[in-house]
C-alpha positions as a Python dict, from the first residue, in 0.01 Angstrom:
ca = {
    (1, 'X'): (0, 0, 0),
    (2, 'X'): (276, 165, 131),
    (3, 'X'): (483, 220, -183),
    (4, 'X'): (149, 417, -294),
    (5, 'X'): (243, 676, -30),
    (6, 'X'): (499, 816, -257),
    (7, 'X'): (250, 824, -592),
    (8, 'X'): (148, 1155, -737),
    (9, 'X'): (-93, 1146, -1010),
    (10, 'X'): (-48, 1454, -1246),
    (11, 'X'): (213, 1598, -1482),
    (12, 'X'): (553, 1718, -1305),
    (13, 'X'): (547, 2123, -1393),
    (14, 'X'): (879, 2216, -1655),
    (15, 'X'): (988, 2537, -1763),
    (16, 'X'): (809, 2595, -2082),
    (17, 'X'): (1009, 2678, -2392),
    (18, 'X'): (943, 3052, -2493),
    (19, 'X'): (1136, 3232, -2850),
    (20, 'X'): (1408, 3427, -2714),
    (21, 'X'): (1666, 3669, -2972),
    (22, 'X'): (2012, 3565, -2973),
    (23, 'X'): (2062, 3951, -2937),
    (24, 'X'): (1912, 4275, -2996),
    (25, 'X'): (1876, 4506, -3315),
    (26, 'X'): (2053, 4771, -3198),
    (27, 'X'): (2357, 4577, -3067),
    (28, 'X'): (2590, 4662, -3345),
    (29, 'X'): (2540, 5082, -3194),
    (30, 'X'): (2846, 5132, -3016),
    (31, 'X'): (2713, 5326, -2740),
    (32, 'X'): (2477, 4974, -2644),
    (33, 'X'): (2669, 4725, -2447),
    (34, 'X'): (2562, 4376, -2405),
    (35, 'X'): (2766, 4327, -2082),
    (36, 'X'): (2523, 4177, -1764),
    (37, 'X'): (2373, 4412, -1569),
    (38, 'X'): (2168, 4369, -1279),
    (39, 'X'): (2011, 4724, -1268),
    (40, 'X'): (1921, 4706, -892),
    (41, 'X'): (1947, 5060, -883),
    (42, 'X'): (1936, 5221, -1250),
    (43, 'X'): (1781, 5547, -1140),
    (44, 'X'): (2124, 5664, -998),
    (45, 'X'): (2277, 5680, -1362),
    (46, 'X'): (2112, 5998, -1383),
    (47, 'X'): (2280, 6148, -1113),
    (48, 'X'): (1997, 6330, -960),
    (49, 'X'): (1952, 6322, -565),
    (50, 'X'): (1603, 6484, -618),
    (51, 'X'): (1484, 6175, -817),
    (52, 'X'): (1675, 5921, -554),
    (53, 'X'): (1482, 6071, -252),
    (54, 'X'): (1157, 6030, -464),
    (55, 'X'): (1192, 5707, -504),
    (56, 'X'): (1287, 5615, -183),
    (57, 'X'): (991, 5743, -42),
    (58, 'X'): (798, 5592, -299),
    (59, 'X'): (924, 5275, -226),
    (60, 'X'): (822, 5288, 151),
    (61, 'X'): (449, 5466, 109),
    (62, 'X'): (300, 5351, -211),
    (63, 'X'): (-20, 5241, -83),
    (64, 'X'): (8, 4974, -468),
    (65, 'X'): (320, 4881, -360),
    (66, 'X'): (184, 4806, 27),
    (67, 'X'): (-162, 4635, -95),
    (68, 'X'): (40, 4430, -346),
    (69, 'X'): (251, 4302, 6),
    (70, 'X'): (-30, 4223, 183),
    (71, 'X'): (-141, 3961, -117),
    (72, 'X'): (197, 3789, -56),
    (73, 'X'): (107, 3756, 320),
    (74, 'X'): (-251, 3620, 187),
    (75, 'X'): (-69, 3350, -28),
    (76, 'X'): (202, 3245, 248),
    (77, 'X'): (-131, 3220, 473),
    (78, 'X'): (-306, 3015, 196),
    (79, 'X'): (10, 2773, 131),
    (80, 'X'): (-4, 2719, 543),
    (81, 'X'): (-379, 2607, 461),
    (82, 'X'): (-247, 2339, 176),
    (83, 'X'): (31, 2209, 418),
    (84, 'X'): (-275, 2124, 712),
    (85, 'X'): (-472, 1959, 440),
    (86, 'X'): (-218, 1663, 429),
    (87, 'X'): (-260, 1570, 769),
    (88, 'X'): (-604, 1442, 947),
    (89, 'X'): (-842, 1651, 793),
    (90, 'X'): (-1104, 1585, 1118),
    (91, 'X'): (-992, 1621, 1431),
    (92, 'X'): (-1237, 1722, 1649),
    (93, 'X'): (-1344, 1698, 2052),
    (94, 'X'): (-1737, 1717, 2139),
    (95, 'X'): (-1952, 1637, 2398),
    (96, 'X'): (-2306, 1665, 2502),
    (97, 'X'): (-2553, 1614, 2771),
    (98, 'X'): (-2945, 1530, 2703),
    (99, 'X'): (-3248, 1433, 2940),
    (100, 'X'): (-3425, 1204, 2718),
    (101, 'X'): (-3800, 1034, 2719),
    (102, 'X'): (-3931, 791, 2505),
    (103, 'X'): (-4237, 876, 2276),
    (104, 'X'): (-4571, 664, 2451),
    (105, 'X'): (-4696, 686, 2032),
    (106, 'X'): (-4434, 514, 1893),
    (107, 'X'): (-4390, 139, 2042),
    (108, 'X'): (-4061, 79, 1848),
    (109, 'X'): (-3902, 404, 2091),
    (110, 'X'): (-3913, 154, 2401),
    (111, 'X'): (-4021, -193, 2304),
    (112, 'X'): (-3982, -333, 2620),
    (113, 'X'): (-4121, -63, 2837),
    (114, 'X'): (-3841, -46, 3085),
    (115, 'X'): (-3667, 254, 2951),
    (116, 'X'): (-3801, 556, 3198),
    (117, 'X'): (-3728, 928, 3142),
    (118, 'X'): (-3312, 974, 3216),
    (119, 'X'): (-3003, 1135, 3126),
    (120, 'X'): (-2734, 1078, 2870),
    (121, 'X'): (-2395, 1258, 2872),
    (122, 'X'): (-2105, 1146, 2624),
    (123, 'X'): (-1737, 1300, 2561),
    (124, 'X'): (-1500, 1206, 2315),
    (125, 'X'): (-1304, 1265, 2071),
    (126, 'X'): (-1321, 1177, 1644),
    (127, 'X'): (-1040, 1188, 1405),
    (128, 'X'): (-1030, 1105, 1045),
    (129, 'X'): (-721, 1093, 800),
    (130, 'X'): (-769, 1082, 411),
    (131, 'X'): (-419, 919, 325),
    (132, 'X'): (-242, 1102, 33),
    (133, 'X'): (-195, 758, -193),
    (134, 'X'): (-247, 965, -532),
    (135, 'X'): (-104, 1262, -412),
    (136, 'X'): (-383, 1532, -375),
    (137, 'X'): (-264, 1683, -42),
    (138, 'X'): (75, 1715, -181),
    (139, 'X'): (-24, 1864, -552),
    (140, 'X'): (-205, 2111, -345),
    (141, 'X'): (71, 2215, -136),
    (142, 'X'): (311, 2236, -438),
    (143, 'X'): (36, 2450, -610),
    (144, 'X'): (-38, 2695, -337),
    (145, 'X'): (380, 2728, -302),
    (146, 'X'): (366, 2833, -689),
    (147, 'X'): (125, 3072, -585),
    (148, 'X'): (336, 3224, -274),
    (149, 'X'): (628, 3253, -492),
    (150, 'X'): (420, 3408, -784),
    (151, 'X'): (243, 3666, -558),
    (152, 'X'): (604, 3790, -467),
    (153, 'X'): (711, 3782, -844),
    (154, 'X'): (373, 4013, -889),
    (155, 'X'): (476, 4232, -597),
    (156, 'X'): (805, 4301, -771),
    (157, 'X'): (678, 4348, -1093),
    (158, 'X'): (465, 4660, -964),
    (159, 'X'): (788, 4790, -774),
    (160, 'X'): (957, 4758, -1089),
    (161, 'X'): (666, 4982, -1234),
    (162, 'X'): (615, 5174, -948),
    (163, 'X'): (1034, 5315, -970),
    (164, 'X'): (992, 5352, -1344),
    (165, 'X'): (609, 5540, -1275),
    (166, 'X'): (793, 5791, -1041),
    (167, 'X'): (1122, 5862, -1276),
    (168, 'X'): (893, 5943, -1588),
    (169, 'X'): (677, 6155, -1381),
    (170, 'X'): (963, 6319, -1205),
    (171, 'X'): (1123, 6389, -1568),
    (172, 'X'): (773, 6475, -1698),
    (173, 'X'): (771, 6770, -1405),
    (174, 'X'): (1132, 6887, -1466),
    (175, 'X'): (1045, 6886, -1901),
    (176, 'X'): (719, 7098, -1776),
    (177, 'X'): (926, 7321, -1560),
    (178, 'X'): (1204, 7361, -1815),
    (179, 'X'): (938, 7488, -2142),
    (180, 'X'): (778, 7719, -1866),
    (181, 'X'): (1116, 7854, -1829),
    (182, 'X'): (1213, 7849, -2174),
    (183, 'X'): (839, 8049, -2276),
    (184, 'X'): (869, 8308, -1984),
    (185, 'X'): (1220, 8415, -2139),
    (186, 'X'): (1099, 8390, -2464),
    (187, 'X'): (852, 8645, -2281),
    (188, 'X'): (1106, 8855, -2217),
    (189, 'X'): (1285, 8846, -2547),
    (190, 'X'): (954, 8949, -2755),
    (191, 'X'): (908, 9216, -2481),
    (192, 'X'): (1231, 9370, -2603),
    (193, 'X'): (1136, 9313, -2944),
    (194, 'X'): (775, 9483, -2921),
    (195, 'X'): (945, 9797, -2709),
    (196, 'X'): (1197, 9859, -3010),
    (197, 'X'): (883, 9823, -3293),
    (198, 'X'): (717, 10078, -3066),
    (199, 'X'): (983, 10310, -3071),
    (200, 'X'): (1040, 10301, -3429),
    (201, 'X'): (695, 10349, -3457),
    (202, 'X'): (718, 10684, -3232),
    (203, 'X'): (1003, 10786, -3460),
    (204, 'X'): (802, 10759, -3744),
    (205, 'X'): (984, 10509, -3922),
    (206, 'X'): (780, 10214, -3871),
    (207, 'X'): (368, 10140, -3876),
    (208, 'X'): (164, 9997, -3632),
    (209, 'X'): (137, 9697, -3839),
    (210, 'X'): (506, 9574, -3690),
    (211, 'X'): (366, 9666, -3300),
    (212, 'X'): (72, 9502, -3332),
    (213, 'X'): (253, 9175, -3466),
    (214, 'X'): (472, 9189, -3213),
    (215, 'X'): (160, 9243, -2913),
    (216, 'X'): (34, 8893, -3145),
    (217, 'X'): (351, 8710, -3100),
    (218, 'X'): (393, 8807, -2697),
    (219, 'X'): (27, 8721, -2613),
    (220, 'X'): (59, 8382, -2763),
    (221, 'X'): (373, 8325, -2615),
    (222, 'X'): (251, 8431, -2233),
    (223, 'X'): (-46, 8247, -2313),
    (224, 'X'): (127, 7915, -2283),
    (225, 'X'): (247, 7948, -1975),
    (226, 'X'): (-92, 7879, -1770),
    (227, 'X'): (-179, 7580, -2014),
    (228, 'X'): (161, 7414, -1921),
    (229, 'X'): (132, 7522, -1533),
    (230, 'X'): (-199, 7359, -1537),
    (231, 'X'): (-34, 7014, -1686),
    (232, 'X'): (253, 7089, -1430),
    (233, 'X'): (-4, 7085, -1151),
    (234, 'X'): (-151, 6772, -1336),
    (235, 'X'): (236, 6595, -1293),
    (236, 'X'): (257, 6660, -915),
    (237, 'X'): (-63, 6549, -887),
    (238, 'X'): (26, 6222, -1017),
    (239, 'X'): (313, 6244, -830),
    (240, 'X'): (180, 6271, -499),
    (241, 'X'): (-37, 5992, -555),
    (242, 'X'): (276, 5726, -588),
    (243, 'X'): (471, 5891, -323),
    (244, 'X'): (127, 5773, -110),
    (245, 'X'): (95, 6196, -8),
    (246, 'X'): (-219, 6391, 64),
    (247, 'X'): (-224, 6709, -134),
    (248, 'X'): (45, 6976, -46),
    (249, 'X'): (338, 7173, -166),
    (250, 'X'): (633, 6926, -334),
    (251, 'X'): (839, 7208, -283),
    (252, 'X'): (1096, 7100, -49),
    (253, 'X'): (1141, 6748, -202),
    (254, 'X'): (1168, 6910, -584),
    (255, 'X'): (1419, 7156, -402),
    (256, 'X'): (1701, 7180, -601),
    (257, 'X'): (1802, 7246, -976),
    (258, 'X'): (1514, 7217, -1200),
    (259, 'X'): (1694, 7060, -1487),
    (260, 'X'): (1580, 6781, -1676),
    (261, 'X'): (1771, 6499, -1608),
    (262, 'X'): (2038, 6368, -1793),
    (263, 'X'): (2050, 6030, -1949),
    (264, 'X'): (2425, 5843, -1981),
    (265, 'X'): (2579, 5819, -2279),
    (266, 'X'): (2643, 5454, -2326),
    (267, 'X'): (2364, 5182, -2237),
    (268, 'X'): (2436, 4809, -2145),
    (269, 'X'): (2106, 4590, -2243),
    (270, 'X'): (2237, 4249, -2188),
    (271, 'X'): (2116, 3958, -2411),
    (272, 'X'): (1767, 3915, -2471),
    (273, 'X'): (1789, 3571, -2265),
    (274, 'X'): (1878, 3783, -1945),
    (275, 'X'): (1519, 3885, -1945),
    (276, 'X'): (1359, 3538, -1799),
    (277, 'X'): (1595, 3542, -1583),
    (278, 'X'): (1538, 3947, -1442),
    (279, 'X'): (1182, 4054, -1551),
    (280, 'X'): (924, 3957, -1270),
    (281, 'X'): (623, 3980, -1471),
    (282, 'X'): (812, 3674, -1677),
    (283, 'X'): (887, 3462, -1342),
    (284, 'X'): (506, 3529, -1257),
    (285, 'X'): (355, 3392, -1565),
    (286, 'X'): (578, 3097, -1517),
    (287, 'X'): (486, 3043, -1138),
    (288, 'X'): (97, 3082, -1228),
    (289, 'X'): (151, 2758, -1458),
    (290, 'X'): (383, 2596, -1213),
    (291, 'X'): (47, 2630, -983),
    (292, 'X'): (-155, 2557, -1224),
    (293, 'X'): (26, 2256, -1350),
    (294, 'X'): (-43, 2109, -996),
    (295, 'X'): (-388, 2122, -963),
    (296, 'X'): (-433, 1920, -1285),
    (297, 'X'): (-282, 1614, -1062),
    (298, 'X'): (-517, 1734, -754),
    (299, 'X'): (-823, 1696, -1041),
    (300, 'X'): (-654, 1325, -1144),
    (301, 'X'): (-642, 1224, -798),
    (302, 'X'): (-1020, 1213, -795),
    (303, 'X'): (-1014, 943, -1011),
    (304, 'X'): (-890, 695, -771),
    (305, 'X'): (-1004, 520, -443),
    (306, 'X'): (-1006, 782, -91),
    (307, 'X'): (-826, 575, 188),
    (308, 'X'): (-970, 684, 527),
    (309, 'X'): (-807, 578, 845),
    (310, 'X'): (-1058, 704, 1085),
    (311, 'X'): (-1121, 649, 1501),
    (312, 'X'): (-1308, 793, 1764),
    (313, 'X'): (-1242, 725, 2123),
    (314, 'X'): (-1479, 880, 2471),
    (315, 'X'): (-1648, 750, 2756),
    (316, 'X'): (-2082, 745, 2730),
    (317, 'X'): (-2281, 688, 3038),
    (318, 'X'): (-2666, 750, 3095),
    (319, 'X'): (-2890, 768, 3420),
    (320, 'X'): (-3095, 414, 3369),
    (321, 'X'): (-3065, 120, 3661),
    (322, 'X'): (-2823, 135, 3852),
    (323, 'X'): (-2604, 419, 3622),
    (324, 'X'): (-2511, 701, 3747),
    (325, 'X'): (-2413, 1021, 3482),
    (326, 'X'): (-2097, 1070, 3640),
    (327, 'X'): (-1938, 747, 3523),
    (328, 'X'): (-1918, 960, 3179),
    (329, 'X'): (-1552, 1066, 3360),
    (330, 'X'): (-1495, 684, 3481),
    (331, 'X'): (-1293, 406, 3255),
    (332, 'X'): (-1652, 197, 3272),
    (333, 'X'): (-1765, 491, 3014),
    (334, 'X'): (-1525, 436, 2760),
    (335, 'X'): (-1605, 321, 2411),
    (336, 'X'): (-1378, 375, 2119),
    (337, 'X'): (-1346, 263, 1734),
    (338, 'X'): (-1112, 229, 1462),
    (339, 'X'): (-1030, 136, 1162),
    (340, 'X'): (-1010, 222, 749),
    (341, 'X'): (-1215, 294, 508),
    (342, 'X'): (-1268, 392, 117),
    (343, 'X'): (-1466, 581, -105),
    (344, 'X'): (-1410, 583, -496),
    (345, 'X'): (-1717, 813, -712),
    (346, 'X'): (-1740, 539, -979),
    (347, 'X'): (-2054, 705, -1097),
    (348, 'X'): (-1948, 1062, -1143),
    (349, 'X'): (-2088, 1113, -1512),
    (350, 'X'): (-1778, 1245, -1626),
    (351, 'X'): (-1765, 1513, -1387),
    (352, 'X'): (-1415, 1440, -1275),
    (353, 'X'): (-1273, 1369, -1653),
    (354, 'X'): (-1392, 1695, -1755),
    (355, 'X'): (-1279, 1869, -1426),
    (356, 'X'): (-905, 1703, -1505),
    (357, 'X'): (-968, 1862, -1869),
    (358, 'X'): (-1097, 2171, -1725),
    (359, 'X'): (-772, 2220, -1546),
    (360, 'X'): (-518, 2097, -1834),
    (361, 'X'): (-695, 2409, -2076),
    (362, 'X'): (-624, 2629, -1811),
    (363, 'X'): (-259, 2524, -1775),
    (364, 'X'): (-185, 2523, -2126),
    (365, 'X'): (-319, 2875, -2171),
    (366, 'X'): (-101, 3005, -1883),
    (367, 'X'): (220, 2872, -2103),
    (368, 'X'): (108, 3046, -2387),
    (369, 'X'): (21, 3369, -2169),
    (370, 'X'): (385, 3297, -2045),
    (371, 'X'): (490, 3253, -2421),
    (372, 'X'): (310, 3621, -2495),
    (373, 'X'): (495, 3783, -2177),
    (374, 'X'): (830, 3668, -2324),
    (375, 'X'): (790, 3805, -2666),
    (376, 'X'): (593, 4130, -2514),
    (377, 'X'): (898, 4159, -2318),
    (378, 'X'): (1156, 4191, -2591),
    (379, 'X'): (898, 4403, -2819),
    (380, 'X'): (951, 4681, -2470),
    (381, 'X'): (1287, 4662, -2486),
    (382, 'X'): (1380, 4713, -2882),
    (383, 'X'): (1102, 4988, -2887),
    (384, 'X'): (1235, 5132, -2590),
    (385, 'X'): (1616, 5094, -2730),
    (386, 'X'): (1466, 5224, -3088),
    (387, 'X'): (1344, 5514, -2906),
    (388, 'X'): (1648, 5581, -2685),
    (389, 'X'): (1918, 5642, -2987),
    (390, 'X'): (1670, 5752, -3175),
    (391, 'X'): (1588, 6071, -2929),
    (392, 'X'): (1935, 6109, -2890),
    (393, 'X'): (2005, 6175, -3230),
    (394, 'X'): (1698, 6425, -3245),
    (395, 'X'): (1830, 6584, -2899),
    (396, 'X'): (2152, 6659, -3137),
    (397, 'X'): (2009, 6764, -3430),
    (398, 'X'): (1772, 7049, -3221),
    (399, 'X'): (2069, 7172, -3021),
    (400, 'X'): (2193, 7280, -3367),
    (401, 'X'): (1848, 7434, -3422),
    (402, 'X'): (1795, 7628, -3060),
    (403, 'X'): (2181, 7784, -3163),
    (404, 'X'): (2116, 7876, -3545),
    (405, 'X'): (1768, 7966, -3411),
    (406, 'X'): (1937, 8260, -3142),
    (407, 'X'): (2154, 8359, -3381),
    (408, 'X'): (1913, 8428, -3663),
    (409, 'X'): (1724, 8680, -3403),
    (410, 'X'): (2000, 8822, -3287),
    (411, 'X'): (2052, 8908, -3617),
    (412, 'X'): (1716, 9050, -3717),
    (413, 'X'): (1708, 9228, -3454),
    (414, 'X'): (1986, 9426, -3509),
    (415, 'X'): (1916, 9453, -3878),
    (416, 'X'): (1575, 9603, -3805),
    (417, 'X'): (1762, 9832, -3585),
    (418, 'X'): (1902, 9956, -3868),
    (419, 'X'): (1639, 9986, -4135),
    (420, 'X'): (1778, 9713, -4305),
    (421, 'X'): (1470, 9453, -4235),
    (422, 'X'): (1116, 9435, -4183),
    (423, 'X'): (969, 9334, -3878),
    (424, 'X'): (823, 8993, -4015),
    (425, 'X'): (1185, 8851, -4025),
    (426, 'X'): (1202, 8958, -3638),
    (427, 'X'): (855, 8796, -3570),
    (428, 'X'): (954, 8510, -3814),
    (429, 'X'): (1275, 8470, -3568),
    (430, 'X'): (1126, 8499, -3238),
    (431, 'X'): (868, 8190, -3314),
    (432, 'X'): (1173, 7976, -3473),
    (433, 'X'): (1358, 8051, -3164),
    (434, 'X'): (1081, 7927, -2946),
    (435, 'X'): (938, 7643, -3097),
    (436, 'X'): (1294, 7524, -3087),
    (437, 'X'): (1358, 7565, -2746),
    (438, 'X'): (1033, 7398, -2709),
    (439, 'X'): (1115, 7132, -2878),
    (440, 'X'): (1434, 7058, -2705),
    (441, 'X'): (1337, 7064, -2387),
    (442, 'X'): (1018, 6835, -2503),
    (443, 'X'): (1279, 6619, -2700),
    (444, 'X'): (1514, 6594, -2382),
    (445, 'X'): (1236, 6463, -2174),
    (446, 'X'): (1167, 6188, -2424),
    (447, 'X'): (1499, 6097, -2441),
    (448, 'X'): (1537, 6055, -2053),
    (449, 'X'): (1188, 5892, -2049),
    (450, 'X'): (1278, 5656, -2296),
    (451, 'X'): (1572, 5532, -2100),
    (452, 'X'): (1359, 5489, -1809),
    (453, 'X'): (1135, 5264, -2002),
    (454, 'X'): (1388, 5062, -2117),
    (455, 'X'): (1550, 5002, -1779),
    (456, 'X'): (1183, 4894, -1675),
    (457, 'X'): (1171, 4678, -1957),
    (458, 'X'): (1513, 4529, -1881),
    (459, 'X'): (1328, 4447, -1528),
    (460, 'X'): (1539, 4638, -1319),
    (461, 'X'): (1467, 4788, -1017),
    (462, 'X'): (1296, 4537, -748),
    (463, 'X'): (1607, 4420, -571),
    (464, 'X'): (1581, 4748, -359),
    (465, 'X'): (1323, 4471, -176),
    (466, 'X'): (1555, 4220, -79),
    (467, 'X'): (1619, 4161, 318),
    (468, 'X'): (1296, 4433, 397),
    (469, 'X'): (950, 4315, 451),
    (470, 'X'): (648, 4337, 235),
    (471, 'X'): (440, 4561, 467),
    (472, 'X'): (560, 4867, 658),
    (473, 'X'): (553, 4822, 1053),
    (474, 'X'): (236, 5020, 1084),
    (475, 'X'): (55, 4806, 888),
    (476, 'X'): (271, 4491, 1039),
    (477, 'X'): (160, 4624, 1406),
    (478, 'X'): (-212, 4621, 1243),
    (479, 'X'): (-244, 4332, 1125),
    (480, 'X'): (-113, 4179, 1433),
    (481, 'X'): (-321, 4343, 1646),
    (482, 'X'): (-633, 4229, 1498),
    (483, 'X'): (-540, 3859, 1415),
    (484, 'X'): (-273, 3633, 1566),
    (485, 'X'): (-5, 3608, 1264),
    (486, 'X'): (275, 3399, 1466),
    (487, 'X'): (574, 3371, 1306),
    (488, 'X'): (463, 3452, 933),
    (489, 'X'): (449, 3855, 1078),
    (490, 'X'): (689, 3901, 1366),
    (491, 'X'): (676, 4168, 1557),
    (492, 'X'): (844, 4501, 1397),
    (493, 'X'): (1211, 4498, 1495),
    (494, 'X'): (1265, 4151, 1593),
    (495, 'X'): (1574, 4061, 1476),
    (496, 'X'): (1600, 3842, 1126),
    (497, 'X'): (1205, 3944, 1116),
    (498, 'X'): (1319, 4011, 726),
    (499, 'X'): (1295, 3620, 674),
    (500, 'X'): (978, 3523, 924),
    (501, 'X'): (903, 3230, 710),
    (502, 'X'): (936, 3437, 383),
    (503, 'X'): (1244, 3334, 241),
    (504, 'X'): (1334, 3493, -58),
    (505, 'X'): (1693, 3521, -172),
    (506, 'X'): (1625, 3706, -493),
    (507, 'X'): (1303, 3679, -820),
    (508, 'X'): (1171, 3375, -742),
    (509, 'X'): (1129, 3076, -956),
    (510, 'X'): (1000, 2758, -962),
    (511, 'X'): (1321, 2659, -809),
    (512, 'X'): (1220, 2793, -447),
    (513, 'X'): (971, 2566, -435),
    (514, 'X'): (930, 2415, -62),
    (515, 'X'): (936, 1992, 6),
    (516, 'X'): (551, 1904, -30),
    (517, 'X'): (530, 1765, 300),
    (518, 'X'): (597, 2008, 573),
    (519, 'X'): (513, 2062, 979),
    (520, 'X'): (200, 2227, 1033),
    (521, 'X'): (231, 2613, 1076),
    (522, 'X'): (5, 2756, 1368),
}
């Protein structure tokens, strides 16, 4: 029976096949590079301190970000569960003590008549070991490794959104801040405008038609400045919330030029086959079938015979005759047992079949959920490419606008100076100018959005996590204090602490995977 030892019932997990692009649309633009890229840091391409610090602090108070570390130390607990299981499931001490009397009602209590009222102490100890023949223990401790390793792969995946959240709503504060700007000098411009229509109008060359048009223009103007403060206020709001901050002024950590940031020229996108290899969300859906793959052989393994190897060893001694209670602690006490035994559900109706089919659905919807992630994958990454030289192009074309657009008012301006134009061609002027400075600024904020989407859809950004631990020391020093961790949650600063039985070099795949059989952890 030996040879069984080394049986595991069940399919061995491979990496499913998932369509993957030889190469993206766009790869024939000249500013998109297919070199590899590891984006571990992509944020710093836009050469903004302001939006570095942010996501810094992001990175070390996001109350997501922390929760989402605390499910990794569930699963590493969980996987030190599935490692006990292989070894002797009972293992237990007792002992009792009992003054007993025999009922006078019921003859078969004390046939004889001799047994008097007396005391019974025992103490031993009972140990039972369900031998992994078909592999059970070991397809459990394989399954809840899958599930460590894919509980970091989901704890990356929301850094990765996390450091994209923070960019876009950074950019989304500095596009706000920019049109507020670009309306309060507009503000100033139409003021300018409406003083010379009333001085014509005082000199008796122009009606009150052109200074009422001009009051029109300026009021709607100045009245979309509280609308977009109000949607500014709406931004830092957001903002606070995944830099983990009460509410309070983001003064001092927006300090600096308020200047939408500015995307690079060129872009480097890799191959499309880069992305199983970088995206976490992709290494997750993988690891949730590796996991699942192995509780399809814990299901099988119900099929089959339970070896028991079971024993149970103490000393019993009781007050009748000549016995005294205290021999319990004496070697005339001692009684033990030992030996095997099996169990096999023969009957089970099915139940077991259709748990082992139960289990095989499940898996094979996890590869095509893993199939779906792959293709949603690329579909983020050519929209967000699409969109990137796409808003470039547009970021172009309005630059031509906003200068054609200041020129033309300058113009009418002057020409209504002179007599030479109405006032509608000012008025016509002033809103051209603005709702192209609008959109520009509104168009530049795309632009650098859309290159933050498609470096989070490239998967970059959650190797800022590597050699740091998934919870922050206060909630390390926590955790400790109210349950004994050992060396899964080290004391904050102990040196290495960064690996306390959480090894992980980089994403994690299936390839991390741990023996089956390990020592216990306490």
């Amino acid at each position: 029976m030996l040879p069984l030892a080394a049986c595991k019932v069940g399919p061995d997990f491979t990496a499913p096949n998932a369509p993957v692009a030889e190469q993206w649309m766009q790869a024939g633009d000249p500013s998109v590079k297919t070199d590899h890229q590891d984006y571990e840091r992509w944020w710093t391409a836009f050469r903004d301190p302001t939006l570095d610090r942010l996501i810094d602090i992001a990175y070390h108070q996001n109350l997501t970000l922390l929760s989402a570390g605390t499910r990794v130390l569930q699963a590493r607990a969980e996987l030190g569960v599935a490692i006990g299981e292989f070894y002797p499931q009972t293992q237990q001490i007792g002992a009792n003590v009992g003054y007993n009397q025999a009922s006078a009602a019921d003859p078969t209590s004390n046939p004889t008549h001799q047994l008097g009222n007396y005391w019974r102490a025992s103490l031993g100890t009972q140990i039972d070991w369900e031998l992994d023949f078909w592999g059970k223990f070991r397809r459990g401790v394989e399954s809840a490794d899958a599930a460590y390793l894919a509980s970091i792969a989901t704890y990356d995946d929301v850094l990765v959104t996390l450091v994209g959240d923070v960019a876009t709503a950074y950019i989304g504060i500095r596009t706000l801040q920019a049109q507020i700007a670009i309306a309060r000098d507009n503000v100033v411009k139409q003021k300018a405008a409406l003083r010379i229509a009333r001085d014509r109008f005082h000199g008796g060359t122009a009606t009150g038609l052109d200074v009422y048009q001009a009051e029109n223009v300026l009021a709607q103007t100045e009245a979309s400045i509280p609308q977009l403060a109000a949607q500014l206020q709406q931004g830092e709001d957001a903002l606070r919330v995944l830099l983990g901050m009460t509410p309070q002024s983001l003064d001092p950590l927006l300090a600096g030029p308020p200047t939408i940031p500015v995307p690079p020229r060129d872009v480097a996108v890799g191959i499309p086959a880069d992305l199983l290899r970088r995206r976490p969300d992709i290494r997750q859906a993988e690891l949730a079938a590796a996991a699942q793959s192995a509780q399809i052989g814990m299901a099988k393994a119900d099929l089959f015979p339970a070896f028991v190897l079971g024993g149970a060893f103490g000393t019993i001694a009781g007050s009748t005759g000549h016995n005294r209670l205290n021999e319990v602690f004496s070697s005339h006490g001692i009684q033990f047992s030992f030996g095997p035994s099996f169990s096999w559900p023969i009957l089970n109706y099915g139940q077991i079949t259709n748990n082992v089919r139960v289990q095989d659905a499940k898996l094979q919807g996890l590869l095509i959920d893993y199939q779906n992630t792959v293709l949603k994958a690329q579909k983020e990454v050519e929209s967000s490419l699409s969109g990137f030289l796409q808003g470039r192009q547009q970021v172009e074309l309005l630059r031509r606008s906003v200068a054609a657009a200041t020129a033309a008012l300058r113009i009418a301006i002057e020409q209504y100076r002179l007599g030479t134009r109405d006032f509608t061609t000012v008025l016509t002027a002033e809103q051209n100018l603005y709702q192209a400075q609008n959109a520009l600024a509104t168009a530049s904020g795309n632009l650098s959005s859309s290159l933050v989407s498609l470096y989070r859809a490239m998967g970059g950004g959650w190797q800022i996590r590597e050699g740091n631990e998934f919870v922050n020391d206060a909630t390390r020093d926590q955790m400790r204090d109210r349950t004994n961790w050992g060396s899964l949650l080290p004391p904050a600063g102990t040196p290495g602490s960064a690996a306390s039985g959480l090894p992980t070099p980089g994403l994690p795949g299936p390839a991390d995977q741990g023996p089956d059989i390990r020592a216990p952890e306490w």
